[in-house]
């Protein structure tokens, strides 16, 4: 891929690239928007340094890629910005968002296409990195019989396991946490490539399998997709931005800095219903 308005430096051969030459606070021109989009499709997660954005500019950048997603169990930054999630941990935290491998809100019937995290404060002694894994690679490196098996399967993704279980929250009055069934292998709507689509956070079982079969198969798929060679690790600085594609990558926020604080804001771009094209 060649780029004219941005510079793209890969972090690893598998996933991740740092982007230079973009000011996210300003509206992107059509060509630069297209190149940022292409870089995301090519690298699955892209990173920007030294950005200075207001909440409105953050949302405007997200809106270039689609409608903004509203989190079903969220911690919005304010009533004025209900689309912005606060990602915060400190000495009082009992859990942090994303501390297990996952793709965002895969329990939704139409899970988000992408997420844009703007980091503002980091722990003083380092830590708080985010790991990303290439789920195309996870699918493509399975043996042909297991690929075939997985292509015929559908998994349950249940928000109650995370928001109710780990986070100990109760759903809003009269509502329950989202729970959806998605194909275990999904076709990316833009690239047409197949990606594995199960994760430890939200996936609770595979439809039609006995529990011990489902548990064993999922554990095998999780371990396989967490292979270090499929990953990159992003070391944040204040004012860094990461934009990941939830349809082709999963991620894991390291909580190795307790009791120190880390603070960022996330805008999430809506997606569509996962499908598998034969
Ligand atoms: C998330 O899953 O959005 C959190 C990622 C992070 O805090 O690095």
PDB file of C-alpha atoms and ligand atoms in Angstrom:
ATOM      1  CA  UNK A   1       0.000   0.000   0.000  1.00  0.00           C
ATOM      2  CA  UNK A   2       1.356   3.482  -0.814  1.00  0.00           C
ATOM      3  CA  UNK A   3       0.385   6.586   1.099  1.00  0.00           C
ATOM      4  CA  UNK A   4       0.806  10.214   0.045  1.00  0.00           C
ATOM      5  CA  UNK A   5      -0.619  12.253   2.916  1.00  0.00           C
ATOM      6  CA  UNK A   6       0.502  10.135   5.875  1.00  0.00           C
ATOM      7  CA  UNK A   7       3.521   8.096   6.910  1.00  0.00           C
ATOM      8  CA  UNK A   8       2.839   4.552   8.126  1.00  0.00           C
ATOM      9  CA  UNK A   9       5.456   2.689  10.211  1.00  0.00           C
ATOM     10  CA  UNK A  10       4.609  -0.893  11.111  1.00  0.00           C
ATOM     11  CA  UNK A  11       5.058  -2.061  14.703  1.00  0.00           C
ATOM     12  CA  UNK A  12       5.245  -5.768  13.856  1.00  0.00           C
ATOM     13  CA  UNK A  13       4.726  -7.752  10.647  1.00  0.00           C
ATOM     14  CA  UNK A  14       1.450  -9.128  12.068  1.00  0.00           C
ATOM     15  CA  UNK A  15      -0.377  -6.092  13.392  1.00  0.00           C
ATOM     16  CA  UNK A  16      -0.171  -2.417  14.293  1.00  0.00           C
ATOM     17  CA  UNK A  17       1.279   0.689  12.708  1.00  0.00           C
ATOM     18  CA  UNK A  18       2.156   4.160  13.875  1.00  0.00           C
ATOM     19  CA  UNK A  19       0.761   6.967  11.707  1.00  0.00           C
ATOM     20  CA  UNK A  20       2.549  10.277  11.231  1.00  0.00           C
ATOM     21  CA  UNK A  21       1.397  13.521   9.618  1.00  0.00           C
ATOM     22  CA  UNK A  22      -2.195  13.669  10.925  1.00  0.00           C
ATOM     23  CA  UNK A  23      -3.731  16.214  13.287  1.00  0.00           C
ATOM     24  CA  UNK A  24      -6.847  14.473  14.599  1.00  0.00           C
ATOM     25  CA  UNK A  25      -8.237  17.731  15.976  1.00  0.00           C
ATOM     26  CA  UNK A  26      -8.776  19.000  12.425  1.00  0.00           C
ATOM     27  CA  UNK A  27     -11.290  17.619   9.931  1.00  0.00           C
ATOM     28  CA  UNK A  28      -9.542  15.106   7.671  1.00  0.00           C
ATOM     29  CA  UNK A  29      -9.606  15.864   3.951  1.00  0.00           C
ATOM     30  CA  UNK A  30     -11.004  13.125   1.724  1.00  0.00           C
ATOM     31  CA  UNK A  31      -7.655  11.718   0.644  1.00  0.00           C
ATOM     32  CA  UNK A  32      -6.193  11.722   4.136  1.00  0.00           C
ATOM     33  CA  UNK A  33      -9.349  10.125   5.505  1.00  0.00           C
ATOM     34  CA  UNK A  34      -9.105   7.402   2.840  1.00  0.00           C
ATOM     35  CA  UNK A  35      -5.445   6.768   3.658  1.00  0.00           C
ATOM     36  CA  UNK A  36      -6.100   6.561   7.421  1.00  0.00           C
ATOM     37  CA  UNK A  37      -8.940   4.144   6.678  1.00  0.00           C
ATOM     38  CA  UNK A  38      -6.655   2.073   4.383  1.00  0.00           C
ATOM     39  CA  UNK A  39      -3.930   2.011   7.013  1.00  0.00           C
ATOM     40  CA  UNK A  40      -6.472   0.712   9.544  1.00  0.00           C
ATOM     41  CA  UNK A  41      -7.640  -2.009   7.155  1.00  0.00           C
ATOM     42  CA  UNK A  42      -4.049  -3.007   6.409  1.00  0.00           C
ATOM     43  CA  UNK A  43      -2.717  -2.934   9.981  1.00  0.00           C
ATOM     44  CA  UNK A  44      -5.862  -3.655  12.111  1.00  0.00           C
ATOM     45  CA  UNK A  45      -4.823  -1.095  14.727  1.00  0.00           C
ATOM     46  CA  UNK A  46      -3.198   2.287  14.155  1.00  0.00           C
ATOM     47  CA  UNK A  47      -1.542   4.657  16.593  1.00  0.00           C
ATOM     48  CA  UNK A  48      -1.061   8.423  16.667  1.00  0.00           C
ATOM     49  CA  UNK A  49       1.190  10.353  19.067  1.00  0.00           C
ATOM     50  CA  UNK A  50       0.985  13.838  20.566  1.00  0.00           C
ATOM     51  CA  UNK A  51      -2.631  14.584  19.710  1.00  0.00           C
ATOM     52  CA  UNK A  52      -4.508  17.475  21.296  1.00  0.00           C
ATOM     53  CA  UNK A  53      -8.259  16.914  20.954  1.00  0.00           C
ATOM     54  CA  UNK A  54     -11.353  18.143  22.745  1.00  0.00           C
ATOM     55  CA  UNK A  55     -14.157  15.633  23.373  1.00  0.00           C
ATOM     56  CA  UNK A  56     -16.041  17.139  20.413  1.00  0.00           C
ATOM     57  CA  UNK A  57     -13.036  16.761  18.093  1.00  0.00           C
ATOM     58  CA  UNK A  58     -12.599  13.167  19.277  1.00  0.00           C
ATOM     59  CA  UNK A  59     -16.241  12.444  18.423  1.00  0.00           C
ATOM     60  CA  UNK A  60     -15.939  14.238  15.061  1.00  0.00           C
ATOM     61  CA  UNK A  61     -12.970  12.044  14.140  1.00  0.00           C
ATOM     62  CA  UNK A  62     -14.984   8.935  15.083  1.00  0.00           C
ATOM     63  CA  UNK A  63     -17.975  10.114  13.050  1.00  0.00           C
ATOM     64  CA  UNK A  64     -15.872  10.176   9.874  1.00  0.00           C
ATOM     65  CA  UNK A  65     -15.935   6.370  10.157  1.00  0.00           C
ATOM     66  CA  UNK A  66     -19.601   5.917  11.026  1.00  0.00           C
ATOM     67  CA  UNK A  67     -22.302   6.493  13.598  1.00  0.00           C
ATOM     68  CA  UNK A  68     -21.085   6.478  17.184  1.00  0.00           C
ATOM     69  CA  UNK A  69     -21.913   3.455  19.343  1.00  0.00           C
ATOM     70  CA  UNK A  70     -23.569   3.854  22.740  1.00  0.00           C
ATOM     71  CA  UNK A  71     -22.230   1.451  25.337  1.00  0.00           C
ATOM     72  CA  UNK A  72     -24.885  -0.772  26.988  1.00  0.00           C
ATOM     73  CA  UNK A  73     -23.285  -0.628  30.452  1.00  0.00           C
ATOM     74  CA  UNK A  74     -21.153   2.400  30.395  1.00  0.00           C
ATOM     75  CA  UNK A  75     -19.343   4.986  32.376  1.00  0.00           C
ATOM     76  CA  UNK A  76     -19.930   8.037  30.142  1.00  0.00           C
ATOM     77  CA  UNK A  77     -17.654  11.007  30.607  1.00  0.00           C
ATOM     78  CA  UNK A  78     -20.693  13.300  31.077  1.00  0.00           C
ATOM     79  CA  UNK A  79     -24.328  13.844  30.128  1.00  0.00           C
ATOM     80  CA  UNK A  80     -23.040  16.150  27.391  1.00  0.00           C
ATOM     81  CA  UNK A  81     -20.854  13.417  25.883  1.00  0.00           C
ATOM     82  CA  UNK A  82     -22.753  10.150  26.469  1.00  0.00           C
ATOM     83  CA  UNK A  83     -20.866   8.584  23.513  1.00  0.00           C
ATOM     84  CA  UNK A  84     -17.512   8.954  25.284  1.00  0.00           C
ATOM     85  CA  UNK A  85     -16.475   6.230  27.718  1.00  0.00           C
ATOM     86  CA  UNK A  86     -14.106   7.015  30.545  1.00  0.00           C
ATOM     87  CA  UNK A  87     -11.418   4.351  30.799  1.00  0.00           C
ATOM     88  CA  UNK A  88     -10.061   4.883  34.282  1.00  0.00           C
ATOM     89  CA  UNK A  89      -8.280   2.841  36.912  1.00  0.00           C
ATOM     90  CA  UNK A  90      -6.771   3.913  40.225  1.00  0.00           C
ATOM     91  CA  UNK A  91      -6.100   2.668  43.741  1.00  0.00           C
ATOM     92  CA  UNK A  92      -9.826   2.143  44.375  1.00  0.00           C
ATOM     93  CA  UNK A  93     -10.500   0.093  41.243  1.00  0.00           C
ATOM     94  CA  UNK A  94     -11.806  -3.456  41.636  1.00  0.00           C
ATOM     95  CA  UNK A  95     -11.524  -4.147  37.905  1.00  0.00           C
ATOM     96  CA  UNK A  96     -10.482  -2.301  34.775  1.00  0.00           C
ATOM     97  CA  UNK A  97     -12.150  -2.224  31.380  1.00  0.00           C
ATOM     98  CA  UNK A  98     -10.553  -4.618  28.931  1.00  0.00           C
ATOM     99  CA  UNK A  99      -8.226  -6.503  31.282  1.00  0.00           C
ATOM    100  CA  UNK A 100      -9.007  -9.760  29.452  1.00  0.00           C
ATOM    101  CA  UNK A 101      -8.635 -10.530  25.730  1.00  0.00           C
ATOM    102  CA  UNK A 102     -11.751  -9.313  23.919  1.00  0.00           C
ATOM    103  CA  UNK A 103     -13.292  -7.434  21.032  1.00  0.00           C
ATOM    104  CA  UNK A 104     -15.436  -4.558  22.241  1.00  0.00           C
ATOM    105  CA  UNK A 105     -19.050  -5.284  23.176  1.00  0.00           C
ATOM    106  CA  UNK A 106     -19.219  -8.483  21.090  1.00  0.00           C
ATOM    107  CA  UNK A 107     -22.411  -9.247  23.087  1.00  0.00           C
ATOM    108  CA  UNK A 108     -24.259  -6.589  21.039  1.00  0.00           C
ATOM    109  CA  UNK A 109     -26.339  -7.790  18.054  1.00  0.00           C
ATOM    110  CA  UNK A 110     -24.321  -5.294  15.980  1.00  0.00           C
ATOM    111  CA  UNK A 111     -20.959  -5.001  17.747  1.00  0.00           C
ATOM    112  CA  UNK A 112     -18.834  -1.890  17.209  1.00  0.00           C
ATOM    113  CA  UNK A 113     -16.697  -1.667  14.095  1.00  0.00           C
ATOM    114  CA  UNK A 114     -13.892   0.197  15.821  1.00  0.00           C
ATOM    115  CA  UNK A 115     -12.780   1.993  18.959  1.00  0.00           C
ATOM    116  CA  UNK A 116     -10.678   5.123  19.351  1.00  0.00           C
ATOM    117  CA  UNK A 117      -8.939   5.450  22.717  1.00  0.00           C
ATOM    118  CA  UNK A 118      -7.296   8.768  23.622  1.00  0.00           C
ATOM    119  CA  UNK A 119      -4.922   8.357  26.559  1.00  0.00           C
ATOM    120  CA  UNK A 120      -4.449  11.271  28.928  1.00  0.00           C
ATOM    121  CA  UNK A 121      -2.779   9.996  32.117  1.00  0.00           C
ATOM    122  CA  UNK A 122      -0.427   7.073  32.683  1.00  0.00           C
ATOM    123  CA  UNK A 123       1.074   5.379  35.732  1.00  0.00           C
ATOM    124  CA  UNK A 124       4.415   6.880  36.866  1.00  0.00           C
ATOM    125  CA  UNK A 125       6.468   3.669  36.672  1.00  0.00           C
ATOM    126  CA  UNK A 126       5.343   2.478  33.236  1.00  0.00           C
ATOM    127  CA  UNK A 127       2.856  -0.322  32.562  1.00  0.00           C
ATOM    128  CA  UNK A 128      -0.703   0.007  31.332  1.00  0.00           C
ATOM    129  CA  UNK A 129       0.278  -1.108  27.810  1.00  0.00           C
ATOM    130  CA  UNK A 130      -2.366  -2.529  25.479  1.00  0.00           C
ATOM    131  CA  UNK A 131      -1.859  -5.759  23.523  1.00  0.00           C
ATOM    132  CA  UNK A 132      -3.544  -6.362  20.165  1.00  0.00           C
ATOM    133  CA  UNK A 133      -3.895  -9.665  18.283  1.00  0.00           C
ATOM    134  CA  UNK A 134      -4.537 -10.333  14.595  1.00  0.00           C
ATOM    135  CA  UNK A 135      -7.678 -12.490  14.315  1.00  0.00           C
ATOM    136  CA  UNK A 136      -7.265 -13.064  10.559  1.00  0.00           C
ATOM    137  CA  UNK A 137      -3.973 -14.711  11.369  1.00  0.00           C
ATOM    138  CA  UNK A 138      -5.605 -16.674  14.167  1.00  0.00           C
ATOM    139  CA  UNK A 139      -8.091 -18.130  11.682  1.00  0.00           C
ATOM    140  CA  UNK A 140      -5.653 -18.612   8.800  1.00  0.00           C
ATOM    141  CA  UNK A 141      -3.147 -20.574  10.916  1.00  0.00           C
ATOM    142  CA  UNK A 142      -5.665 -23.149  12.143  1.00  0.00           C
ATOM    143  CA  UNK A 143      -5.447 -26.493  10.354  1.00  0.00           C
ATOM    144  CA  UNK A 144      -7.904 -26.988   7.476  1.00  0.00           C
ATOM    145  CA  UNK A 145     -10.193 -29.450   9.381  1.00  0.00           C
ATOM    146  CA  UNK A 146     -10.473 -27.096  12.376  1.00  0.00           C
ATOM    147  CA  UNK A 147     -11.116 -24.144  10.055  1.00  0.00           C
ATOM    148  CA  UNK A 148     -13.934 -26.114   8.461  1.00  0.00           C
ATOM    149  CA  UNK A 149     -15.368 -27.089  11.851  1.00  0.00           C
ATOM    150  CA  UNK A 150     -15.266 -23.483  13.091  1.00  0.00           C
ATOM    151  CA  UNK A 151     -16.872 -22.139   9.915  1.00  0.00           C
ATOM    152  CA  UNK A 152     -19.953 -24.216  10.727  1.00  0.00           C
ATOM    153  CA  UNK A 153     -20.316 -22.923  14.289  1.00  0.00           C
ATOM    154  CA  UNK A 154     -22.123 -20.101  16.055  1.00  0.00           C
ATOM    155  CA  UNK A 155     -21.150 -18.798  19.509  1.00  0.00           C
ATOM    156  CA  UNK A 156     -23.053 -17.045  22.279  1.00  0.00           C
ATOM    157  CA  UNK A 157     -21.618 -13.718  23.502  1.00  0.00           C
ATOM    158  CA  UNK A 158     -23.132 -12.619  26.807  1.00  0.00           C
ATOM    159  CA  UNK A 159     -22.695  -9.174  28.368  1.00  0.00           C
ATOM    160  CA  UNK A 160     -23.861 -10.516  31.760  1.00  0.00           C
ATOM    161  CA  UNK A 161     -20.601 -12.479  32.083  1.00  0.00           C
ATOM    162  CA  UNK A 162     -18.599  -9.218  32.014  1.00  0.00           C
ATOM    163  CA  UNK A 163     -20.837  -6.389  33.197  1.00  0.00           C
ATOM    164  CA  UNK A 164     -22.815  -8.422  35.724  1.00  0.00           C
ATOM    165  CA  UNK A 165     -20.147 -10.990  36.666  1.00  0.00           C
ATOM    166  CA  UNK A 166     -16.759  -9.298  36.675  1.00  0.00           C
ATOM    167  CA  UNK A 167     -17.915  -5.686  37.035  1.00  0.00           C
ATOM    168  CA  UNK A 168     -20.733  -6.555  39.476  1.00  0.00           C
ATOM    169  CA  UNK A 169     -23.166  -4.138  37.820  1.00  0.00           C
ATOM    170  CA  UNK A 170     -26.904  -4.516  37.472  1.00  0.00           C
ATOM    171  CA  UNK A 171     -28.575  -3.789  34.145  1.00  0.00           C
ATOM    172  CA  UNK A 172     -30.637  -0.596  33.795  1.00  0.00           C
ATOM    173  CA  UNK A 173     -34.199  -0.976  35.202  1.00  0.00           C
ATOM    174  CA  UNK A 174     -36.373  -3.154  32.966  1.00  0.00           C
ATOM    175  CA  UNK A 175     -33.420  -4.142  30.774  1.00  0.00           C
ATOM    176  CA  UNK A 176     -30.955  -7.005  30.621  1.00  0.00           C
ATOM    177  CA  UNK A 177     -27.359  -7.006  29.392  1.00  0.00           C
ATOM    178  CA  UNK A 178     -27.069  -7.744  25.671  1.00  0.00           C
ATOM    179  CA  UNK A 179     -26.623 -11.369  24.601  1.00  0.00           C
ATOM    180  CA  UNK A 180     -26.147 -12.353  20.955  1.00  0.00           C
ATOM    181  CA  UNK A 181     -25.181 -15.234  18.733  1.00  0.00           C
ATOM    182  CA  UNK A 182     -22.432 -14.649  16.153  1.00  0.00           C
ATOM    183  CA  UNK A 183     -20.561 -16.889  13.711  1.00  0.00           C
ATOM    184  CA  UNK A 184     -17.305 -18.245  15.168  1.00  0.00           C
ATOM    185  CA  UNK A 185     -15.618 -17.134  11.935  1.00  0.00           C
ATOM    186  CA  UNK A 186     -16.693 -13.813  10.432  1.00  0.00           C
ATOM    187  CA  UNK A 187     -16.050 -12.265   7.045  1.00  0.00           C
ATOM    188  CA  UNK A 188     -14.697  -8.747   7.275  1.00  0.00           C
ATOM    189  CA  UNK A 189     -17.183  -6.523   5.403  1.00  0.00           C
ATOM    190  CA  UNK A 190     -14.428  -4.345   3.872  1.00  0.00           C
ATOM    191  CA  UNK A 191     -11.467  -6.662   3.260  1.00  0.00           C
ATOM    192  CA  UNK A 192     -13.479  -9.848   2.639  1.00  0.00           C
ATOM    193  CA  UNK A 193     -10.987 -11.798   4.786  1.00  0.00           C
ATOM    194  CA  UNK A 194     -12.088 -14.334   7.403  1.00  0.00           C
ATOM    195  CA  UNK A 195     -11.323 -13.728  11.074  1.00  0.00           C
ATOM    196  CA  UNK A 196     -11.849 -15.800  14.196  1.00  0.00           C
ATOM    197  CA  UNK A 197     -14.529 -14.134  16.315  1.00  0.00           C
ATOM    198  CA  UNK A 198     -14.568 -15.535  19.856  1.00  0.00           C
ATOM    199  CA  UNK A 199     -13.055 -13.991  22.978  1.00  0.00           C
ATOM    200  CA  UNK A 200     -12.595 -14.841  26.651  1.00  0.00           C
ATOM    201  CA  UNK A 201     -14.549 -11.850  27.932  1.00  0.00           C
ATOM    202  CA  UNK A 202     -17.890 -12.257  26.221  1.00  0.00           C
ATOM    203  CA  UNK A 203     -18.097 -15.692  24.580  1.00  0.00           C
ATOM    204  CA  UNK A 204     -19.875 -18.159  26.860  1.00  0.00           C
ATOM    205  CA  UNK A 205     -20.454 -21.191  24.652  1.00  0.00           C
ATOM    206  CA  UNK A 206     -20.912 -22.666  21.219  1.00  0.00           C
ATOM    207  CA  UNK A 207     -24.445 -23.392  20.089  1.00  0.00           C
ATOM    208  CA  UNK A 208     -25.288 -27.117  19.758  1.00  0.00           C
ATOM    209  CA  UNK A 209     -22.167 -28.438  21.509  1.00  0.00           C
ATOM    210  CA  UNK A 210     -22.116 -30.139  24.900  1.00  0.00           C
ATOM    211  CA  UNK A 211     -20.610 -27.934  27.624  1.00  0.00           C
ATOM    212  CA  UNK A 212     -17.348 -29.890  27.878  1.00  0.00           C
ATOM    213  CA  UNK A 213     -16.987 -29.858  24.072  1.00  0.00           C
ATOM    214  CA  UNK A 214     -17.684 -26.142  23.884  1.00  0.00           C
ATOM    215  CA  UNK A 215     -15.328 -25.311  26.781  1.00  0.00           C
ATOM    216  CA  UNK A 216     -12.495 -27.386  25.287  1.00  0.00           C
ATOM    217  CA  UNK A 217     -12.874 -25.983  21.782  1.00  0.00           C
ATOM    218  CA  UNK A 218     -13.119 -22.385  23.001  1.00  0.00           C
ATOM    219  CA  UNK A 219     -10.076 -22.781  25.245  1.00  0.00           C
ATOM    220  CA  UNK A 220      -8.095 -24.147  22.285  1.00  0.00           C
ATOM    221  CA  UNK A 221      -9.217 -21.230  20.093  1.00  0.00           C
ATOM    222  CA  UNK A 222      -8.427 -18.651  22.782  1.00  0.00           C
ATOM    223  CA  UNK A 223      -4.929 -20.026  23.373  1.00  0.00           C
ATOM    224  CA  UNK A 224      -4.287 -20.203  19.662  1.00  0.00           C
ATOM    225  CA  UNK A 225      -5.461 -16.631  19.014  1.00  0.00           C
ATOM    226  CA  UNK A 226      -3.317 -15.357  21.896  1.00  0.00           C
ATOM    227  CA  UNK A 227      -0.116 -16.612  20.185  1.00  0.00           C
ATOM    228  CA  UNK A 228       2.561 -13.910  20.717  1.00  0.00           C
ATOM    229  CA  UNK A 229       3.496 -13.881  17.005  1.00  0.00           C
ATOM    230  CA  UNK A 230       0.002 -12.583  16.165  1.00  0.00           C
ATOM    231  CA  UNK A 231       0.396  -9.630  18.526  1.00  0.00           C
ATOM    232  CA  UNK A 232       1.785  -6.168  19.022  1.00  0.00           C
ATOM    233  CA  UNK A 233       2.097  -4.301  22.284  1.00  0.00           C
ATOM    234  CA  UNK A 234       1.495  -0.563  22.412  1.00  0.00           C
ATOM    235  CA  UNK A 235       3.367   1.545  24.954  1.00  0.00           C
ATOM    236  CA  UNK A 236       1.221   4.601  25.568  1.00  0.00           C
ATOM    237  CA  UNK A 237       2.356   8.148  26.186  1.00  0.00           C
ATOM    238  CA  UNK A 238       0.027  10.928  27.331  1.00  0.00           C
ATOM    239  CA  UNK A 239      -1.929  12.150  24.257  1.00  0.00           C
ATOM    240  CA  UNK A 240      -1.452   8.942  22.262  1.00  0.00           C
ATOM    241  CA  UNK A 241      -4.448   7.626  20.345  1.00  0.00           C
ATOM    242  CA  UNK A 242      -5.114   4.013  19.332  1.00  0.00           C
ATOM    243  CA  UNK A 243      -7.778   3.176  16.757  1.00  0.00           C
ATOM    244  CA  UNK A 244      -8.526  -0.542  16.436  1.00  0.00           C
ATOM    245  CA  UNK A 245     -10.793  -2.555  14.173  1.00  0.00           C
ATOM    246  CA  UNK A 246     -12.949  -4.838  16.334  1.00  0.00           C
ATOM    247  CA  UNK A 247     -13.812  -7.008  13.318  1.00  0.00           C
ATOM    248  CA  UNK A 248     -10.251  -8.203  12.756  1.00  0.00           C
ATOM    249  CA  UNK A 249      -8.384  -7.608  16.023  1.00  0.00           C
ATOM    250  CA  UNK A 250      -8.873  -8.290  19.709  1.00  0.00           C
ATOM    251  CA  UNK A 251      -7.095  -6.521  22.533  1.00  0.00           C
ATOM    252  CA  UNK A 252      -6.079  -6.819  26.154  1.00  0.00           C
ATOM    253  CA  UNK A 253      -5.412  -3.910  28.523  1.00  0.00           C
ATOM    254  CA  UNK A 254      -2.620  -4.748  30.986  1.00  0.00           C
ATOM    255  CA  UNK A 255      -3.497  -3.886  34.592  1.00  0.00           C
ATOM    256  CA  UNK A 256       0.010  -4.129  35.995  1.00  0.00           C
ATOM    257  CA  UNK A 257       0.152  -0.683  37.630  1.00  0.00           C
ATOM    258  CA  UNK A 258      -2.170  -0.959  40.663  1.00  0.00           C
ATOM    259  CA  UNK A 259      -2.531   1.193  42.790  1.00  0.00           C
ATOM    260  CA  UNK A 260      -1.477   3.879  40.286  1.00  0.00           C
ATOM    261  CA  UNK A 261      -3.858   5.667  37.949  1.00  0.00           C
ATOM    262  CA  UNK A 262      -4.428   5.541  34.221  1.00  0.00           C
ATOM    263  CA  UNK A 263      -7.035   7.634  32.405  1.00  0.00           C
ATOM    264  CA  UNK A 264      -8.264   7.731  28.833  1.00  0.00           C
ATOM    265  CA  UNK A 265     -11.401   8.431  26.825  1.00  0.00           C
ATOM    266  CA  UNK A 266     -12.910   6.108  24.245  1.00  0.00           C
ATOM    267  CA  UNK A 267     -15.149   6.890  21.294  1.00  0.00           C
ATOM    268  CA  UNK A 268     -16.616   3.782  19.713  1.00  0.00           C
ATOM    269  CA  UNK A 269     -17.811   3.539  16.115  1.00  0.00           C
ATOM    270  CA  UNK A 270     -20.944   1.476  15.448  1.00  0.00           C
ATOM    271  CA  UNK A 271     -20.700  -1.683  13.358  1.00  0.00           C
ATOM    272  CA  UNK A 272     -22.973  -4.202  11.704  1.00  0.00           C
ATOM    273  CA  UNK A 273     -24.120  -7.757  12.259  1.00  0.00           C
ATOM    274  CA  UNK A 274     -21.248 -10.231  11.884  1.00  0.00           C
ATOM    275  CA  UNK A 275     -21.699 -12.683   8.988  1.00  0.00           C
ATOM    276  CA  UNK A 276     -19.742 -15.432   7.300  1.00  0.00           C
ATOM    277  CA  UNK A 277     -19.598 -15.484   3.525  1.00  0.00           C
ATOM    278  CA  UNK A 278     -19.149 -19.036   2.269  1.00  0.00           C
TER     279      UNK A 278
HETATM  280  C1  LIG B   1     -10.732  -1.133  26.164  1.00  0.00           C
HETATM  281  O1  LIG B   1     -10.983  -2.319  26.063  1.00  0.00           O
HETATM  282  O2  LIG B   1     -11.340  -0.282  25.527  1.00  0.00           O
HETATM  283  C2  LIG B   1      -9.637  -0.662  27.085  1.00  0.00           C
HETATM  284  C3  LIG B   1      -8.323  -0.677  26.400  1.00  0.00           C
HETATM  285  C4  LIG B   1      -7.260  -0.055  27.247  1.00  0.00           C
HETATM  286  O3  LIG B   1      -7.561   0.492  28.302  1.00  0.00           O
HETATM  287  O4  LIG B   1      -6.097  -0.105  26.841  1.00  0.00           O
END
